[in-house]
Tab-separated table of C-alpha atoms in Angstrom:
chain	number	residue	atom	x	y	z
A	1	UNK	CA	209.196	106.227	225.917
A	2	UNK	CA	211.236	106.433	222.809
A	3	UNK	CA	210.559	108.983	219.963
A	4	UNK	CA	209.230	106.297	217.758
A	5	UNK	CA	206.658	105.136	219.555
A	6	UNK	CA	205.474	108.871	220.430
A	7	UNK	CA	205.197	109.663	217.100
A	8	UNK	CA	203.434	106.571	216.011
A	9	UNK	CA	200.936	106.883	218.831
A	10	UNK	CA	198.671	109.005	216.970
A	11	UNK	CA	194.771	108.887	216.534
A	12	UNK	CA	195.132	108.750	212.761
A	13	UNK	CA	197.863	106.615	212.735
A	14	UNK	CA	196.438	102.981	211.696
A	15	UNK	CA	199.317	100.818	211.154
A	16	UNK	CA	199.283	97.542	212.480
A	17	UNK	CA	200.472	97.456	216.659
A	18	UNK	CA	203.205	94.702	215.832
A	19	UNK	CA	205.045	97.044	213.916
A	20	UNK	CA	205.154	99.405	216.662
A	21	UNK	CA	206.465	96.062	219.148
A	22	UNK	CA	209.089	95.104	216.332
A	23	UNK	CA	210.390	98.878	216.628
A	24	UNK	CA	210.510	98.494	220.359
A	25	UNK	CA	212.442	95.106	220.546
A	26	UNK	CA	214.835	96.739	217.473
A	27	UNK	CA	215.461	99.517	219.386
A	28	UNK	CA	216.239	97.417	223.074
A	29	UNK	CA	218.408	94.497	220.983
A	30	UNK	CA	215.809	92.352	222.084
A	31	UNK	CA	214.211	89.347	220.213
A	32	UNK	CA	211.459	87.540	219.639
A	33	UNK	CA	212.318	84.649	221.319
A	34	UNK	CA	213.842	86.440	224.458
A	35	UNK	CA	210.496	88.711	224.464
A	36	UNK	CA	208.385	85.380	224.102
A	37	UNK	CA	210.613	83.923	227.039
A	38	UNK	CA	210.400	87.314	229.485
A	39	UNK	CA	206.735	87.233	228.823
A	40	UNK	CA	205.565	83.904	228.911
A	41	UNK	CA	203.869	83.988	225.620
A	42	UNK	CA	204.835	81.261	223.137
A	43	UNK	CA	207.211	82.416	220.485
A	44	UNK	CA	204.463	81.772	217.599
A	45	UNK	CA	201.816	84.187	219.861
A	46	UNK	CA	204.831	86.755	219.661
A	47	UNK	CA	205.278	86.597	215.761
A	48	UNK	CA	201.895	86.448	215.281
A	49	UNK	CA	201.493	89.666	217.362
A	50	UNK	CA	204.040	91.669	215.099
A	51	UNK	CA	202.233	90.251	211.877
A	52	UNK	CA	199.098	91.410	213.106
A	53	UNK	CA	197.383	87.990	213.324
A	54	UNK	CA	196.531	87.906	217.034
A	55	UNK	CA	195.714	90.981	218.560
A	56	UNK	CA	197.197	91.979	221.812
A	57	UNK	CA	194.807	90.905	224.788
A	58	UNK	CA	194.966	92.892	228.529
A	59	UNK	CA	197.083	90.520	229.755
A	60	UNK	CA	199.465	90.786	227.211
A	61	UNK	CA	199.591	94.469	227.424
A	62	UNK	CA	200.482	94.008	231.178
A	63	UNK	CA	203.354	91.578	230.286
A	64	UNK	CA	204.595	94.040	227.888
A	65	UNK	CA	204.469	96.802	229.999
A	66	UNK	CA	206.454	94.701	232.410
A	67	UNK	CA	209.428	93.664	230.023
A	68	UNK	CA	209.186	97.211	227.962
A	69	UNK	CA	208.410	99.020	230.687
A	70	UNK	CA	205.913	100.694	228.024
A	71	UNK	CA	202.478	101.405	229.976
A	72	UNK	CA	200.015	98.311	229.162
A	73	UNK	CA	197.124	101.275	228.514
A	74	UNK	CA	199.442	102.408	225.387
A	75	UNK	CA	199.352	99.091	224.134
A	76	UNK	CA	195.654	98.359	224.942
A	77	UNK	CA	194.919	102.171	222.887
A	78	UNK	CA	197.251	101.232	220.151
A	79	UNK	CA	195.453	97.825	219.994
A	80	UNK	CA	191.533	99.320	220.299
A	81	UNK	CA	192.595	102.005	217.855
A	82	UNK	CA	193.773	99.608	215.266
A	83	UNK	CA	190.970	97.830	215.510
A	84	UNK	CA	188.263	100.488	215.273
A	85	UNK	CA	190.279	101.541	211.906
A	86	UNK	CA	189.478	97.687	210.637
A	87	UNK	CA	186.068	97.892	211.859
A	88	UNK	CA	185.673	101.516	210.111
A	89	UNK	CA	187.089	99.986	207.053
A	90	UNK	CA	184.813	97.046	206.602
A	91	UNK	CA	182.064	99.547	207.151
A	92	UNK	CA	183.357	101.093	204.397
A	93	UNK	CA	183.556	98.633	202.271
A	94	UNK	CA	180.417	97.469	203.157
A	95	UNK	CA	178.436	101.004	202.787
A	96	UNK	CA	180.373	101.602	199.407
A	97	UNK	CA	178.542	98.569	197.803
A	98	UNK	CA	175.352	100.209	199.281
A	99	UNK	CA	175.624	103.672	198.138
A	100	UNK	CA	172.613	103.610	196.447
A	101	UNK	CA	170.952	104.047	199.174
A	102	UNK	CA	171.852	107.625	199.869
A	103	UNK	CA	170.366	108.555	196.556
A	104	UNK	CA	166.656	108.056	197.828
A	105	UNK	CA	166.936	111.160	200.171
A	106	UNK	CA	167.398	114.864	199.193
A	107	UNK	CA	170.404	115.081	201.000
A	108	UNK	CA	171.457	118.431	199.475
A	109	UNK	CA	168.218	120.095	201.039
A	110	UNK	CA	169.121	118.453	204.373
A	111	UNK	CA	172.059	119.624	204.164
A	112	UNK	CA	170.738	123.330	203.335
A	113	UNK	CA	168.954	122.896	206.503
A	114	UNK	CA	171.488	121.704	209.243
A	115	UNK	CA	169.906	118.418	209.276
A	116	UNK	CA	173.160	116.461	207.997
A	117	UNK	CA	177.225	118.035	207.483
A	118	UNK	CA	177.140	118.622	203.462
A	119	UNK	CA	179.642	116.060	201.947
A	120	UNK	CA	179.822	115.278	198.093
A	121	UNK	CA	180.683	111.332	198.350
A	122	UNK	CA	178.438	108.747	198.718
A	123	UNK	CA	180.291	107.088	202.007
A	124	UNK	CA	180.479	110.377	204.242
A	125	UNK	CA	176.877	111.174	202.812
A	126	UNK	CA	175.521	107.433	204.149
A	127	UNK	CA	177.274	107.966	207.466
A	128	UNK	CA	175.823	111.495	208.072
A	129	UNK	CA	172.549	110.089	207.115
A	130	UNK	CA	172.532	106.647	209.682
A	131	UNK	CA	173.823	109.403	211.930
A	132	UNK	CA	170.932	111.284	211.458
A	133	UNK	CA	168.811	108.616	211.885
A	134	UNK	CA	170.708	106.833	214.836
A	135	UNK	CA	170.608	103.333	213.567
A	136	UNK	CA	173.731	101.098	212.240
A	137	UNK	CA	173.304	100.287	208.641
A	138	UNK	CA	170.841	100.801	206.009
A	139	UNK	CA	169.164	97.567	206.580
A	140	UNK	CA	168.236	98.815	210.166
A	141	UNK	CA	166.545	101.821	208.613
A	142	UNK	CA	164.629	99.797	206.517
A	143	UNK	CA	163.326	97.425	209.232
A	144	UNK	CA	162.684	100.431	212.155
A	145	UNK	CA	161.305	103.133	209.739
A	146	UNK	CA	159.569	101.343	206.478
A	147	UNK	CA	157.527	99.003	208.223
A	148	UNK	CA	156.113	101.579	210.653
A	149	UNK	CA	152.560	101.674	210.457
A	150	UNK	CA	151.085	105.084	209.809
A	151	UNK	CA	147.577	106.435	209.091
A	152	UNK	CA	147.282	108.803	206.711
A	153	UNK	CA	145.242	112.467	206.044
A	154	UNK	CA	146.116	113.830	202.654
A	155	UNK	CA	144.527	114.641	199.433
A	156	UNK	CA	144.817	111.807	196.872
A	157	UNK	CA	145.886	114.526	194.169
A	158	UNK	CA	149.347	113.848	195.675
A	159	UNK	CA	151.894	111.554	196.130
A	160	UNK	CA	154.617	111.640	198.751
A	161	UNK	CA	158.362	110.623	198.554
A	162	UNK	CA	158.720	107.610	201.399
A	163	UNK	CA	162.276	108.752	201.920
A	164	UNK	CA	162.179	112.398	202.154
A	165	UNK	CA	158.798	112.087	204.569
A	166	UNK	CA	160.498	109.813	206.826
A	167	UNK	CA	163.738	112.059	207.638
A	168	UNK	CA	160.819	115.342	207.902
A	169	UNK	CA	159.802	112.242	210.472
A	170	UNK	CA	163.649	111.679	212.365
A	171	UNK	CA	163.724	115.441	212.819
A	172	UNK	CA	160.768	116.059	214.716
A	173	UNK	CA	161.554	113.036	217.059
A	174	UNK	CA	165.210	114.961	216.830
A	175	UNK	CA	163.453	118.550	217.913
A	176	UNK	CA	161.038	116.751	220.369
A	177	UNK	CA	163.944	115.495	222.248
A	178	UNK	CA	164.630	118.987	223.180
A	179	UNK	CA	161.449	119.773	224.764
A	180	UNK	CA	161.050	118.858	228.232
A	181	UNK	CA	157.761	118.018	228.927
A	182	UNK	CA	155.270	117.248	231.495
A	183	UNK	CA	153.376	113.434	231.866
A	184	UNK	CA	151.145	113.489	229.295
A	185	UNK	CA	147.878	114.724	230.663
A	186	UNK	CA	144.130	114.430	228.650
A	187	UNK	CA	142.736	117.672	230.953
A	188	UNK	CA	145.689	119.937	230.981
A	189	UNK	CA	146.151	119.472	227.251
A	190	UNK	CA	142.087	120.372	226.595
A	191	UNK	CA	142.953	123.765	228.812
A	192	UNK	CA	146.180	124.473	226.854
A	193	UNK	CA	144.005	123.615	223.437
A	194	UNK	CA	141.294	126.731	225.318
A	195	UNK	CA	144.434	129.259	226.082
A	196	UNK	CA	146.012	128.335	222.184
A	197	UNK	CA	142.787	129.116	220.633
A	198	UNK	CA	143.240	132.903	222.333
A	199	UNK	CA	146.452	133.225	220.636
A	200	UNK	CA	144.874	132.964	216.681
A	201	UNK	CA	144.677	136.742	216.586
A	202	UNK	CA	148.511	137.661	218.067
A	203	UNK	CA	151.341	137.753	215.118
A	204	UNK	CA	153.617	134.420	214.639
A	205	UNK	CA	156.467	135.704	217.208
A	206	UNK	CA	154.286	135.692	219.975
A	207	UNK	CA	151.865	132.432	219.081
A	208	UNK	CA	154.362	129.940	218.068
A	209	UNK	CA	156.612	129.765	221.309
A	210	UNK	CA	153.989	129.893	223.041
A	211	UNK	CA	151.775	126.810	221.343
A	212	UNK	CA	154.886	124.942	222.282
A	213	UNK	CA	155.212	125.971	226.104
A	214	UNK	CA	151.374	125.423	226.779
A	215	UNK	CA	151.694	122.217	225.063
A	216	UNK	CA	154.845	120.888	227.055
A	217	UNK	CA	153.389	122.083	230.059
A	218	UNK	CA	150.596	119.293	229.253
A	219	UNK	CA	152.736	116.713	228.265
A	220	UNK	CA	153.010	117.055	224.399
A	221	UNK	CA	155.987	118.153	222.520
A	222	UNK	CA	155.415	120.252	219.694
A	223	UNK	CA	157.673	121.058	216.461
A	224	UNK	CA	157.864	122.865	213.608
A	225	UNK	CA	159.924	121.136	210.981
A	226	UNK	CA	160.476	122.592	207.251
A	227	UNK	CA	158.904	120.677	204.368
A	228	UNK	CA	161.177	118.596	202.184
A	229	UNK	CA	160.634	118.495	198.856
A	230	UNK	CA	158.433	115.579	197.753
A	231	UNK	CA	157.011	115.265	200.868
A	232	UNK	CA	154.309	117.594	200.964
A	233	UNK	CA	153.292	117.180	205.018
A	234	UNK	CA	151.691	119.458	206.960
A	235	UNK	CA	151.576	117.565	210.288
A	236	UNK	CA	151.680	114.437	211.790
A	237	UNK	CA	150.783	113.172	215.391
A	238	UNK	CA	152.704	110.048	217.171
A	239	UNK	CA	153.865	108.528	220.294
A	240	UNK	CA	157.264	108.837	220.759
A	241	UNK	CA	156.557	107.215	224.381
A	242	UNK	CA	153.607	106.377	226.491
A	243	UNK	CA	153.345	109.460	228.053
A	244	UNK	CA	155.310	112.051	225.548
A	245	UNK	CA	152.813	112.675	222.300
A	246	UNK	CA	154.597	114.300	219.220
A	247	UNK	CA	152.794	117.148	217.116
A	248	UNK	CA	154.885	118.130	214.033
A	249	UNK	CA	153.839	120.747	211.758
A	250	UNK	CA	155.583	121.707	208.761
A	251	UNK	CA	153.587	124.806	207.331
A	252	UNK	CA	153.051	123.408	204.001
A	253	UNK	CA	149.608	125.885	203.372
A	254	UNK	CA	151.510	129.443	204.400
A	255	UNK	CA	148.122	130.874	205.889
A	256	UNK	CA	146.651	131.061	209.036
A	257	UNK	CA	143.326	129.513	208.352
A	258	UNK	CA	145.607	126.025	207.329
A	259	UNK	CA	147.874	126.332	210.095
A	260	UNK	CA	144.964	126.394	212.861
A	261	UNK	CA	142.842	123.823	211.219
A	262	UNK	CA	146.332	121.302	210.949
A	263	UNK	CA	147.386	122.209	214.618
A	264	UNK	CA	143.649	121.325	216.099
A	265	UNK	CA	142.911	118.441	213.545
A	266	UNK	CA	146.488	117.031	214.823
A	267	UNK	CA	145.749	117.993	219.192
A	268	UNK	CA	142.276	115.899	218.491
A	269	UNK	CA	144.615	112.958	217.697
A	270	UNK	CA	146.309	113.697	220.553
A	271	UNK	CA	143.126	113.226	222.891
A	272	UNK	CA	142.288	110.707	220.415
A	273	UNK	CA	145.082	108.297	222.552
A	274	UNK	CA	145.553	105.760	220.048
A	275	UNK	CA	148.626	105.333	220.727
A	276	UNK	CA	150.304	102.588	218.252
A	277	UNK	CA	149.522	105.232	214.846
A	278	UNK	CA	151.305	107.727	213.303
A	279	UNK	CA	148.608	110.247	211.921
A	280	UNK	CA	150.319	111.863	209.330
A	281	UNK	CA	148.832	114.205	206.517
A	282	UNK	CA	150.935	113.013	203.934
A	283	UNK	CA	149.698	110.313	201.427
A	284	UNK	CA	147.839	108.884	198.476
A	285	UNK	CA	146.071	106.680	201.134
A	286	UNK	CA	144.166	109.340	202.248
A	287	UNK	CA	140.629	107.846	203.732
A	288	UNK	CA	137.942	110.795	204.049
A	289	UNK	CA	135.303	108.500	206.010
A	290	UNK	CA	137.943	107.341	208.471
A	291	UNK	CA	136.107	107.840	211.478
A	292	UNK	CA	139.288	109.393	213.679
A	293	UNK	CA	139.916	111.607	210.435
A	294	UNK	CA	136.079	112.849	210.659
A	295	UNK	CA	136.130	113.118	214.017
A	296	UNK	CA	139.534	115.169	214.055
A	297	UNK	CA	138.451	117.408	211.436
A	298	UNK	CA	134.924	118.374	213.329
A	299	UNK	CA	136.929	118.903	216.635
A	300	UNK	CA	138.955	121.666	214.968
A	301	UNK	CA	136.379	123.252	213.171
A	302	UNK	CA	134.041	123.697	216.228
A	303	UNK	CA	137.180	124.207	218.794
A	304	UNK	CA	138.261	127.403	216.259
A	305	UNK	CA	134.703	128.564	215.362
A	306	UNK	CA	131.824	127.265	217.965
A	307	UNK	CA	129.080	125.797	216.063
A	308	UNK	CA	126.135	127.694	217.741
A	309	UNK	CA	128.428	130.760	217.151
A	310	UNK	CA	128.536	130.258	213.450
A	311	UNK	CA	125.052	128.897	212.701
A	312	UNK	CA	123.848	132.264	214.323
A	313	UNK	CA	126.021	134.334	211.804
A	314	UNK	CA	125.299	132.181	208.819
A	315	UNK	CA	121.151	132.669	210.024
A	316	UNK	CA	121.857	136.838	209.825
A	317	UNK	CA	124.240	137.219	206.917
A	318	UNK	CA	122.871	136.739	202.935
A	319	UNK	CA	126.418	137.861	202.086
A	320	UNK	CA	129.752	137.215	203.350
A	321	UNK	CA	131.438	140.489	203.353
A	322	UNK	CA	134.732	141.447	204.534
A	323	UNK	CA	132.993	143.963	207.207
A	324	UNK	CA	131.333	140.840	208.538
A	325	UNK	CA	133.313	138.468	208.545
A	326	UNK	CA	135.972	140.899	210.525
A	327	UNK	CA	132.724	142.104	212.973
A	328	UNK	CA	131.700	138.150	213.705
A	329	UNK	CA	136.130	137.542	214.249
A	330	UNK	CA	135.947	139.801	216.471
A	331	UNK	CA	132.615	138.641	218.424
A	332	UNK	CA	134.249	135.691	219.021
A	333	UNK	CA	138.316	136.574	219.413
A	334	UNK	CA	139.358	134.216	216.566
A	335	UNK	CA	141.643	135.568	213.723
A	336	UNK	CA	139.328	136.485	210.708
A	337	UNK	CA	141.640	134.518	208.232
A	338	UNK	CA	139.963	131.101	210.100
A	339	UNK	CA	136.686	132.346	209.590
A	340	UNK	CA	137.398	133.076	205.759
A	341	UNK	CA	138.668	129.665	205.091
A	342	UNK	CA	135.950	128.257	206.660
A	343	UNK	CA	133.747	129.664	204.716
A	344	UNK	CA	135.506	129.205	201.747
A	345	UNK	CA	135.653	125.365	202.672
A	346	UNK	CA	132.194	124.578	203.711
A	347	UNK	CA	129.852	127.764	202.753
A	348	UNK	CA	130.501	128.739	199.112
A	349	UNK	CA	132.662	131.387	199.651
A	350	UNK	CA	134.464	131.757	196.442
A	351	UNK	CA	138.243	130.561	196.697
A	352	UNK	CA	139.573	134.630	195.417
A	353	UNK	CA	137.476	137.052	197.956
A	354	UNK	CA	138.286	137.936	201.250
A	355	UNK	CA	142.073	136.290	201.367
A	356	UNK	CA	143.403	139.737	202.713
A	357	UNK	CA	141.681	138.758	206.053
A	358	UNK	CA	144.265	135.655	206.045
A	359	UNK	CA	147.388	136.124	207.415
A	360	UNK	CA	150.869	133.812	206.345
A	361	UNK	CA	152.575	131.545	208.490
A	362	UNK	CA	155.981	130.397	207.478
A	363	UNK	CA	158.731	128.601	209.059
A	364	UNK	CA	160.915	131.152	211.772
């Protein structure tokens, strides 16, 4: 193979494959006509090869490789190549007039993250981003992520940024894919949910590998994803298939008592099995008399504090001191942080005492 075509074989290289025939037939003496004629090709196929009007088929690349004696795979790469470069560039094109786009997500923080390669121009910044969220063009987002229907937990003092909430959303199903889990199973995940509750009173090292390995063990995958900004999620539950159920936490609320309430309010809707919602604690739309929401909430506050247990202490206690609330923890092996911010939620414990019993969770 000649030094010309060597050189011009390269990945990067995206002139048009003629050029690099006309070079060949220069260099041999050899024209169009007598290629055309060696081939079998009609002359006008031939020229139309060289001006880059007809591309150059398998067939042709065998004839070539016959007459040139040029291997018909180095015309069939110089061919595909050349025509990934057009398809790149109408991509281009077509992703430049759609920049706008990009601006909807807070791509710098992603990029602080690991979540996309940091990138100042709008093009490279789209193409991480429909990387990120494996789908083609921005109009595919739109239709597979947008139009998702998703129930909502969240205090109506908020509102959420739609973009920013749905990549916190692509990179749990991202870090889910990592987890190999068992078939979903309803009993083994209500025994994992028993051993997790015995883990409230070890530190974070040791409780948050494990939440995830007695979780996979029953079939759900379990993440812990930094907030975005915007977005302010502490967890969602979803379906990412029939038998794999996704828990994503974010640890929005950096104190125990939050952290336990969110992980047992989202394993309810788990064992909840509906199946076609996305549960997410994240939105205006909040509905406080949604029955799954009611339901979910009592589940965690009676998994993490037992109901008869805490009606007996609230019968012997006038006053919620820090001595008793650590005494009644201990009774029942839950962290004392839980049973302050119970308190503090439903028994008039004011919001300022008793928060050095809590203890703060934050993302590893």
């Amino acid at each position: 193979m000649s030094s010309a075509i060597r050189n011009q074989y390269d990945p990067d290289y995206v002139s048009l494959p003629g050029e690099t025939l006309l070079e060949v037939l220069e260099e041999k003496n050899m024209s169009q006509a007598e290629l055309a004629e060696r081939t079998g090709r009609p002359r006008k196929t031939i020229n139309e090869i060289i001006n880059g009007k007809t591309a150059i088929t398998p067939d042709t690349a065998l004839q070539l490789e016959r007459v040139l004696g040029i291997p018909a795979q180095f015309w069939s790469q110089r061919e595909q190549h050349y025509q990934d470069f057009l398809a790149r560039q109408r991509e281009s094109d077509r992703l430049e007039k759609q920049s706008e786009w990009v601006t909807q997500f807070p791509f710098k923080e992603m990029a602080k993250l690991g979540w996309v390669e940091f990138t100042k121009d709008k093009i490279p910044q789209c193409l991480s981003l429909l990387n990120f969220f494996a789908v083609a063009s921005p109009e595919q987002w739109v239709k597979h992520w947008e139009n998702r229907k998703v129930a909502y937990r969240k205090s109506v003092a908020f509102e959420s940024d739609s973009a920013a909430t749905i990549a916190w959303l692509r990179k749990g199903e991202i870090e889910a894919e990592k987890i190999a889990c068992q078939p979903y199973s309803a009993t083994k995940f209500r025994k994992a949910l028993d051993e997790i509750r015995t883990l409230t009173v070890q530190p974070q090292k040791v409780f948050l590998p494990r939440i995830v390995s007695f979780s996979a063990e029953a079939g759900v995958a379990v993440v812990f994803v930094p907030e975005l900004p915007k977005t302010r999620v502490c967890g969602v539950t979803r379906w990412l298939t029939p038998t794999k159920p996704l828990i994503q936490m974010s640890f929005r609320y950096k104190s125990n008592d939050h952290f336990w309430f969110t992980f047992f309010h989202e394993a309810k809707h788990v064992l909840q099995e509906n199946k076609d919602e996305i549960f997410l604690e994240g939105s205006a739309d909040y509905d406080p008399d949604s029955p799954m929401e009611q339901d979910a909430n009592q589940f965690s506050k009676n998994h993490l504090i037992p109901e008869s247990n805490l009606n007996r202490f609230l019968a012997n206690r006038r006053r919620f001191t820090k001595v008793a609330i650590e005494q009644f923890a201990a009774e029942i092996n839950i962290a004392p942080g839980i049973v302050v911010g119970r308190l503090q939620r439903d028994f008039g414990l004011p919001q300022d005492q008793c928060n050095g019993l809590k203890e703060r969770v934050e993302q590893p």
